[in-house]
mmCIF file of C-alpha atoms and ligand atoms in Angstrom:
data_model
loop_
_atom_site.group_PDB
_atom_site.id
_atom_site.type_symbol
_atom_site.label_atom_id
_atom_site.label_comp_id
_atom_site.label_asym_id
_atom_site.label_seq_id
_atom_site.Cartn_x
_atom_site.Cartn_y
_atom_site.Cartn_z
ATOM 1 C CA MET A 1 24.585 23.642 5.381
ATOM 2 C CA THR A 2 27.558 24.973 7.243
ATOM 3 C CA ARG A 3 30.822 23.239 6.669
ATOM 4 C CA LEU A 4 30.829 21.828 10.050
ATOM 5 C CA ALA A 5 27.269 20.444 9.550
ATOM 6 C CA PHE A 6 28.436 18.959 6.222
ATOM 7 C CA PHE A 7 31.428 17.121 7.880
ATOM 8 C CA GLY A 8 29.073 15.840 10.599
ATOM 9 C CA PHE A 9 26.768 14.488 7.799
ATOM 10 C CA LEU A 10 29.825 12.724 6.187
ATOM 11 C CA ILE A 11 31.083 11.303 9.522
ATOM 12 C CA THR A 12 27.598 10.049 10.417
ATOM 13 C CA PHE A 13 26.133 8.613 7.261
ATOM 14 C CA ILE A 14 28.913 7.889 4.891
ATOM 15 C CA PRO A 15 30.150 4.785 7.056
ATOM 16 C CA GLN A 16 26.431 3.550 7.256
ATOM 17 C CA VAL A 17 26.085 3.764 3.485
ATOM 18 C CA MET A 18 29.355 1.944 2.820
ATOM 19 C CA SER A 19 28.768 -0.802 5.319
ATOM 20 C CA GLN A 20 25.686 -2.027 3.363
ATOM 21 C CA SER A 21 27.710 -3.078 0.479
ATOM 22 C CA PRO A 22 27.456 -5.611 -0.867
ATOM 23 C CA LEU A 23 23.806 -6.135 -0.211
ATOM 24 C CA ILE A 24 23.323 -9.465 1.506
ATOM 25 C CA VAL A 25 20.291 -11.757 0.459
ATOM 26 C CA ALA A 26 19.358 -14.727 2.560
ATOM 27 C CA HIS A 27 19.092 -17.548 -0.117
ATOM 28 C CA ARG A 28 15.613 -19.399 0.631
ATOM 29 C CA GLY A 29 15.689 -17.497 3.970
ATOM 30 C CA TYR A 30 18.414 -18.395 6.410
ATOM 31 C CA SER A 31 18.251 -21.814 5.002
ATOM 32 C CA HIS A 32 21.416 -23.000 6.715
ATOM 33 C CA LEU A 33 19.484 -22.861 10.047
ATOM 34 C CA ALA A 34 15.818 -23.752 9.021
ATOM 35 C CA PRO A 35 14.210 -25.582 6.266
ATOM 36 C CA GLU A 36 14.605 -23.691 2.980
ATOM 37 C CA ASN A 37 11.642 -21.307 1.896
ATOM 38 C CA SER A 38 9.963 -21.750 5.366
ATOM 39 C CA LEU A 39 8.532 -18.940 7.464
ATOM 40 C CA SER A 40 11.083 -20.051 10.185
ATOM 41 C CA ALA A 41 13.895 -19.568 7.745
ATOM 42 C CA PHE A 42 12.435 -15.958 6.862
ATOM 43 C CA GLU A 43 12.115 -15.129 10.603
ATOM 44 C CA ARG A 44 15.700 -16.133 11.143
ATOM 45 C CA ALA A 45 16.889 -13.919 8.142
ATOM 46 C CA ILE A 46 15.039 -11.129 9.734
ATOM 47 C CA GLU A 47 16.357 -11.763 13.348
ATOM 48 C CA ILE A 48 20.060 -11.438 12.174
ATOM 49 C CA GLY A 49 19.315 -8.253 10.262
ATOM 50 C CA ALA A 50 19.738 -9.335 6.629
ATOM 51 C CA PRO A 51 18.370 -6.684 4.381
ATOM 52 C CA PHE A 52 16.778 -9.061 1.782
ATOM 53 C CA LEU A 53 15.481 -12.855 1.704
ATOM 54 C CA GLU A 54 15.108 -14.718 -1.601
ATOM 55 C CA LEU A 55 12.191 -17.243 -2.123
ATOM 56 C CA ASP A 56 11.018 -19.373 -4.842
ATOM 57 C CA VAL A 57 7.465 -19.424 -6.092
ATOM 58 C CA GLN A 58 5.563 -22.379 -7.694
ATOM 59 C CA ARG A 59 1.852 -22.478 -8.376
ATOM 60 C CA SER A 60 -1.004 -24.524 -6.767
ATOM 61 C CA ALA A 61 -3.622 -26.354 -9.067
ATOM 62 C CA ASN A 62 -6.048 -23.310 -8.631
ATOM 63 C CA GLY A 63 -3.199 -20.735 -9.551
ATOM 64 C CA THR A 64 -2.087 -19.660 -5.908
ATOM 65 C CA PRO A 65 1.662 -18.665 -5.747
ATOM 66 C CA ILE A 66 3.091 -21.095 -3.368
ATOM 67 C CA VAL A 67 6.633 -20.872 -1.823
ATOM 68 C CA ILE A 68 8.656 -23.944 -2.696
ATOM 69 C CA HIS A 69 11.916 -24.371 -4.923
ATOM 70 C CA ASP A 70 11.097 -27.704 -6.473
ATOM 71 C CA GLU A 71 8.077 -28.530 -8.824
ATOM 72 C CA SER A 72 7.464 -31.647 -6.574
ATOM 73 C CA LEU A 73 6.883 -31.899 -2.987
ATOM 74 C CA GLU A 74 9.346 -34.670 -2.095
ATOM 75 C CA ARG A 75 12.456 -33.342 -1.219
ATOM 76 C CA THR A 76 11.613 -30.977 1.539
ATOM 77 C CA THR A 77 8.294 -32.300 2.937
ATOM 78 C CA SER A 78 7.806 -34.585 5.820
ATOM 79 C CA CYS A 79 4.537 -35.992 5.202
ATOM 80 C CA SER A 80 3.077 -38.616 2.824
ATOM 81 C CA GLU A 81 1.748 -35.950 0.139
ATOM 82 C CA LEU A 82 3.866 -36.733 -3.157
ATOM 83 C CA GLY A 83 3.874 -35.370 -6.476
ATOM 84 C CA ARG A 84 3.681 -32.039 -8.067
ATOM 85 C CA THR A 85 2.727 -28.881 -6.157
ATOM 86 C CA ASP A 86 0.415 -27.823 -9.007
ATOM 87 C CA GLY A 87 -1.302 -31.100 -8.555
ATOM 88 C CA TYR A 88 -3.044 -29.758 -5.338
ATOM 89 C CA THR A 89 -5.231 -26.742 -4.486
ATOM 90 C CA ASP A 90 -3.950 -24.220 -1.988
ATOM 91 C CA GLN A 91 -6.605 -25.620 0.513
ATOM 92 C CA GLU A 92 -4.976 -29.008 0.088
ATOM 93 C CA LEU A 93 -1.324 -27.728 0.300
ATOM 94 C CA GLN A 94 -2.227 -26.132 3.744
ATOM 95 C CA SER A 95 -1.654 -29.569 5.329
ATOM 96 C CA VAL A 96 1.732 -30.270 3.714
ATOM 97 C CA ARG A 97 4.697 -29.919 6.189
ATOM 98 C CA ILE A 98 8.127 -28.725 4.980
ATOM 99 C CA GLY A 99 10.351 -29.534 7.865
ATOM 100 C CA TYR A 100 13.017 -31.077 5.416
ATOM 101 C CA PRO A 101 13.523 -34.156 7.486
ATOM 102 C CA SER A 102 16.660 -35.443 5.622
ATOM 103 C CA LYS A 103 18.331 -32.263 6.784
ATOM 104 C CA PHE A 104 16.688 -31.200 9.947
ATOM 105 C CA GLY A 105 15.256 -34.427 11.471
ATOM 106 C CA LEU A 106 12.135 -33.676 13.426
ATOM 107 C CA ASP A 107 13.192 -29.948 14.451
ATOM 108 C CA PHE A 108 10.706 -28.392 12.167
ATOM 109 C CA GLN A 109 8.190 -31.142 11.762
ATOM 110 C CA HIS A 110 5.185 -28.631 12.266
ATOM 111 C CA GLU A 111 6.610 -26.245 9.515
ATOM 112 C CA SER A 112 3.697 -25.545 6.953
ATOM 113 C CA LEU A 113 3.982 -24.803 3.321
ATOM 114 C CA PRO A 114 3.658 -21.044 2.865
ATOM 115 C CA THR A 115 1.882 -19.218 0.303
ATOM 116 C CA LEU A 116 3.497 -16.184 -1.223
ATOM 117 C CA SER A 117 1.071 -13.939 0.520
ATOM 118 C CA GLN A 118 2.029 -15.312 4.070
ATOM 119 C CA ALA A 119 5.597 -14.921 3.205
ATOM 120 C CA LEU A 120 4.849 -11.429 2.217
ATOM 121 C CA GLU A 121 2.878 -10.622 5.390
ATOM 122 C CA LEU A 122 5.743 -11.899 7.461
ATOM 123 C CA ALA A 123 8.333 -9.846 5.758
ATOM 124 C CA LYS A 124 6.434 -6.589 5.312
ATOM 125 C CA GLY A 125 8.371 -3.590 6.712
ATOM 126 C CA ARG A 126 11.077 -5.910 8.306
ATOM 127 C CA ILE A 127 12.999 -7.268 5.209
ATOM 128 C CA GLY A 128 13.074 -6.974 1.474
ATOM 129 C CA VAL A 129 11.873 -9.770 -0.443
ATOM 130 C CA CYS A 130 13.334 -11.232 -3.871
ATOM 131 C CA VAL A 131 10.536 -13.239 -5.384
ATOM 132 C CA GLU A 132 11.961 -15.693 -7.878
ATOM 133 C CA ILE A 133 9.224 -16.884 -10.321
ATOM 134 C CA LYS A 134 9.888 -20.576 -11.378
ATOM 135 C CA VAL A 135 6.847 -20.942 -13.634
ATOM 136 C CA ALA A 136 4.978 -18.781 -16.157
ATOM 137 C CA GLY A 137 1.181 -18.179 -15.726
ATOM 138 C CA ILE A 138 1.053 -16.718 -12.250
ATOM 139 C CA GLU A 139 2.365 -13.273 -12.791
ATOM 140 C CA SER A 140 -1.100 -11.576 -12.202
ATOM 141 C CA ALA A 141 -1.506 -13.499 -9.060
ATOM 142 C CA ILE A 142 1.902 -12.546 -7.791
ATOM 143 C CA ILE A 143 1.285 -8.893 -8.534
ATOM 144 C CA ALA A 144 -1.958 -9.105 -6.689
ATOM 145 C CA ASP A 145 -0.235 -10.519 -3.674
ATOM 146 C CA ILE A 146 2.383 -7.732 -3.775
ATOM 147 C CA ALA A 147 -0.254 -5.227 -4.061
ATOM 148 C CA LYS A 148 -2.397 -6.728 -1.276
ATOM 149 C CA TRP A 149 0.470 -5.934 1.147
ATOM 150 C CA ASN A 150 1.393 -2.731 -0.538
ATOM 151 C CA MET A 151 5.016 -4.087 -1.024
ATOM 152 C CA GLU A 152 5.801 -2.792 -4.487
ATOM 153 C CA LYS A 153 8.892 -0.910 -2.979
ATOM 154 C CA GLU A 154 9.965 -3.806 -0.877
ATOM 155 C CA VAL A 155 10.311 -6.658 -3.704
ATOM 156 C CA VAL A 156 12.678 -7.503 -6.353
ATOM 157 C CA ILE A 157 11.126 -9.807 -8.973
ATOM 158 C CA PHE A 158 13.734 -12.647 -10.004
ATOM 159 C CA SER A 159 13.423 -15.084 -12.900
ATOM 160 C CA PHE A 160 15.386 -17.292 -15.303
ATOM 161 C CA LEU A 161 12.323 -17.085 -17.829
ATOM 162 C CA PRO A 162 12.383 -13.890 -20.187
ATOM 163 C CA GLU A 163 8.719 -14.413 -20.832
ATOM 164 C CA VAL A 164 7.923 -14.075 -17.055
ATOM 165 C CA LEU A 165 9.932 -10.826 -16.779
ATOM 166 C CA ARG A 166 8.249 -9.382 -19.873
ATOM 167 C CA SER A 167 4.847 -10.193 -18.488
ATOM 168 C CA ILE A 168 5.707 -8.638 -15.107
ATOM 169 C CA HIS A 169 6.933 -5.533 -16.768
ATOM 170 C CA SER A 170 3.683 -5.193 -18.848
ATOM 171 C CA LEU A 171 1.500 -5.677 -15.976
ATOM 172 C CA ALA A 172 3.567 -3.740 -13.240
ATOM 173 C CA PRO A 173 6.223 -1.604 -15.055
ATOM 174 C CA ASP A 174 7.488 -0.106 -11.708
ATOM 175 C CA LEU A 175 8.395 -3.403 -10.084
ATOM 176 C CA LYS A 176 12.267 -3.786 -10.092
ATOM 177 C CA LEU A 177 13.404 -6.792 -12.215
ATOM 178 C CA LEU A 178 16.335 -9.240 -11.950
ATOM 179 C CA PHE A 179 17.213 -11.645 -14.741
ATOM 180 C CA LEU A 180 18.847 -14.887 -13.767
ATOM 181 C CA LYS A 181 21.669 -16.581 -15.740
ATOM 182 C CA SER A 182 23.647 -19.527 -14.580
ATOM 183 C CA LYS A 183 26.621 -18.767 -16.863
ATOM 184 C CA ALA A 184 26.109 -15.138 -17.830
ATOM 185 C CA ARG A 185 28.016 -13.336 -20.695
ATOM 186 C CA SER A 186 28.409 -9.976 -21.951
ATOM 187 C CA GLU A 187 25.165 -10.432 -24.160
ATOM 188 C CA ASP A 188 23.135 -10.961 -21.227
ATOM 189 C CA LEU A 189 23.535 -7.461 -20.252
ATOM 190 C CA ASN A 190 21.897 -6.403 -23.411
ATOM 191 C CA GLU A 191 19.111 -8.925 -22.761
ATOM 192 C CA CYS A 192 18.603 -7.198 -19.255
ATOM 193 C CA LEU A 193 18.187 -3.848 -21.025
ATOM 194 C CA ALA A 194 15.843 -5.356 -23.365
ATOM 195 C CA LEU A 195 13.637 -6.933 -20.545
ATOM 196 C CA HIS A 196 13.811 -3.711 -18.389
ATOM 197 C CA ALA A 197 15.778 -5.483 -15.727
ATOM 198 C CA THR A 198 18.118 -3.370 -13.855
ATOM 199 C CA ALA A 199 19.973 -6.349 -12.395
ATOM 200 C CA LEU A 200 21.590 -9.462 -13.551
ATOM 201 C CA GLY A 201 21.645 -12.516 -11.123
ATOM 202 C CA VAL A 202 24.782 -14.662 -12.011
ATOM 203 C CA GLY A 203 25.607 -18.124 -11.028
ATOM 204 C CA GLY A 204 28.916 -19.734 -10.375
ATOM 205 C CA LYS A 205 29.756 -20.645 -13.855
ATOM 206 C CA THR A 206 29.985 -16.936 -14.809
ATOM 207 C CA GLN A 207 33.308 -15.360 -15.256
ATOM 208 C CA LEU A 208 33.287 -12.524 -12.810
ATOM 209 C CA ASP A 209 35.991 -9.980 -13.224
ATOM 210 C CA HIS A 210 36.686 -6.310 -13.420
ATOM 211 C CA ALA A 211 35.922 -6.175 -17.102
ATOM 212 C CA PHE A 212 32.408 -7.741 -16.823
ATOM 213 C CA LEU A 213 31.595 -5.561 -13.775
ATOM 214 C CA LYS A 214 32.805 -2.389 -15.633
ATOM 215 C CA GLU A 215 30.557 -3.210 -18.541
ATOM 216 C CA ALA A 216 27.547 -3.783 -16.394
ATOM 217 C CA ALA A 217 28.325 -0.498 -14.444
ATOM 218 C CA GLU A 218 28.316 1.283 -17.817
ATOM 219 C CA LYS A 219 24.997 -0.238 -18.729
ATOM 220 C CA ASN A 220 23.726 0.766 -15.300
ATOM 221 C CA ILE A 221 23.166 -2.965 -14.339
ATOM 222 C CA GLU A 222 23.671 -4.299 -10.983
ATOM 223 C CA ILE A 223 25.341 -7.659 -10.597
ATOM 224 C CA TRP A 224 24.097 -10.034 -8.012
ATOM 225 C CA ARG A 225 25.807 -13.439 -7.449
ATOM 226 C CA TRP A 226 24.369 -16.637 -6.242
ATOM 227 C CA THR A 227 24.910 -18.931 -4.121
ATOM 228 C CA VAL A 228 28.193 -17.943 -2.238
ATOM 229 C CA ASP A 229 28.704 -19.414 1.152
ATOM 230 C CA ASP A 230 32.452 -19.277 1.372
ATOM 231 C CA VAL A 231 33.754 -15.996 3.189
ATOM 232 C CA ARG A 232 37.015 -15.765 0.956
ATOM 233 C CA GLU A 233 34.886 -15.903 -2.156
ATOM 234 C CA MET A 234 32.437 -13.130 -0.672
ATOM 235 C CA GLN A 235 35.489 -11.040 0.177
ATOM 236 C CA ARG A 236 36.750 -11.433 -3.278
ATOM 237 C CA LEU A 237 33.376 -10.440 -4.761
ATOM 238 C CA LYS A 238 33.287 -7.417 -2.437
ATOM 239 C CA SER A 239 36.610 -6.136 -3.655
ATOM 240 C CA LEU A 240 35.394 -6.630 -7.230
ATOM 241 C CA GLY A 241 32.435 -4.106 -6.326
ATOM 242 C CA ILE A 242 29.546 -6.611 -6.783
ATOM 243 C CA HIS A 243 26.182 -5.318 -5.854
ATOM 244 C CA ALA A 244 24.903 -8.267 -3.905
ATOM 245 C CA ILE A 245 25.699 -11.580 -2.710
ATOM 246 C CA ILE A 246 22.930 -14.295 -2.323
ATOM 247 C CA THR A 247 23.973 -16.779 0.396
ATOM 248 C CA ASN A 248 22.698 -19.524 2.598
ATOM 249 C CA ARG A 249 25.021 -18.163 5.139
ATOM 250 C CA PRO A 250 23.651 -14.513 5.565
ATOM 251 C CA ASP A 251 25.462 -14.513 9.121
ATOM 252 C CA LEU A 252 28.915 -14.892 7.248
ATOM 253 C CA GLY A 253 27.799 -12.330 4.679
ATOM 254 C CA LEU A 254 26.885 -9.671 6.949
ATOM 255 C CA THR A 255 30.537 -10.004 8.474
ATOM 256 C CA LEU A 256 31.692 -8.131 5.224
ATOM 257 C CA HIS A 257 30.058 -5.015 6.547
ATOM 258 C CA LEU A 258 32.269 -4.995 9.549
ATOM 259 C CA GLU A 259 35.565 -5.123 7.596
HETATM 260 O O1 G3P B 1 18.789 -16.500 -6.395
HETATM 261 C C1 G3P B 1 18.943 -17.160 -7.597
HETATM 262 C C2 G3P B 1 18.963 -18.519 -7.282
HETATM 263 O O2 G3P B 1 18.142 -18.811 -6.293
HETATM 264 C C3 G3P B 1 18.610 -19.459 -8.313
HETATM 265 O O3 G3P B 1 18.687 -20.594 -8.202
HETATM 266 O O4 G3P B 1 18.125 -22.977 -7.996
HETATM 267 O O5 G3P B 1 18.569 -21.731 -5.881
HETATM 268 O O6 G3P B 1 16.627 -21.242 -7.254
HETATM 269 P P1 G3P B 1 17.861 -21.732 -7.361
HETATM 270 CA CA1 CA B 2 15.897 -19.305 -6.111
#
């Protein structure tokens, strides 16, 4: 490469690379604008150009991975079904509507409860997907869904549950893993290494400072922070050099790339 071509490369590509940092992850989709964990929230995250969305996975009675945060259906559903998600088969769950009426009124009254497979199909080739596994026992089914859509390189597996990450690693060692901790400490970085997780997702109770991020970098562990919707806090995290910000307001997060 000539010197001129090299400088051309730097001018063209370095700003693009820099502008992607930190990575912005739409928490439960663009959940500020549409019901959390709905296909509408995922579509809106794609529309504004978020590089990743995050979703939560529970299970149906017959072991199908279902996209919903809570164990129970009450909070976000707008129909008469009550009780636990795993109390119904995937066939029965098809009629559940997740318009989150206490937050969005009737605006999304026809929104259906997605399976993981449906969410992956929508995302494929358009946005990366952080799959947070809320319960143990469906790891094989989740890996099968990812394989069905050939999305091994487009997903990151999240979990608070070490046994889930161990199971995923033993079944699909090439999948990227992120270990979640509400109040992360130095020893959790070592737990990441033991779990083959290359990222630690930390909650708001974590003391995030230069020393913690330096130690993580020395151990080659990315730090992802959830859930940050305040722009000033996003800017502080960016200046610390955090890898990713998980937010209900990906619109605000993406403005960091313009600074
Ligand atoms: O991305 C991590 C975060 O989603 C974990 O907390 O309760 O929102 O699933 P929660
Ligand atoms: Ca989650």
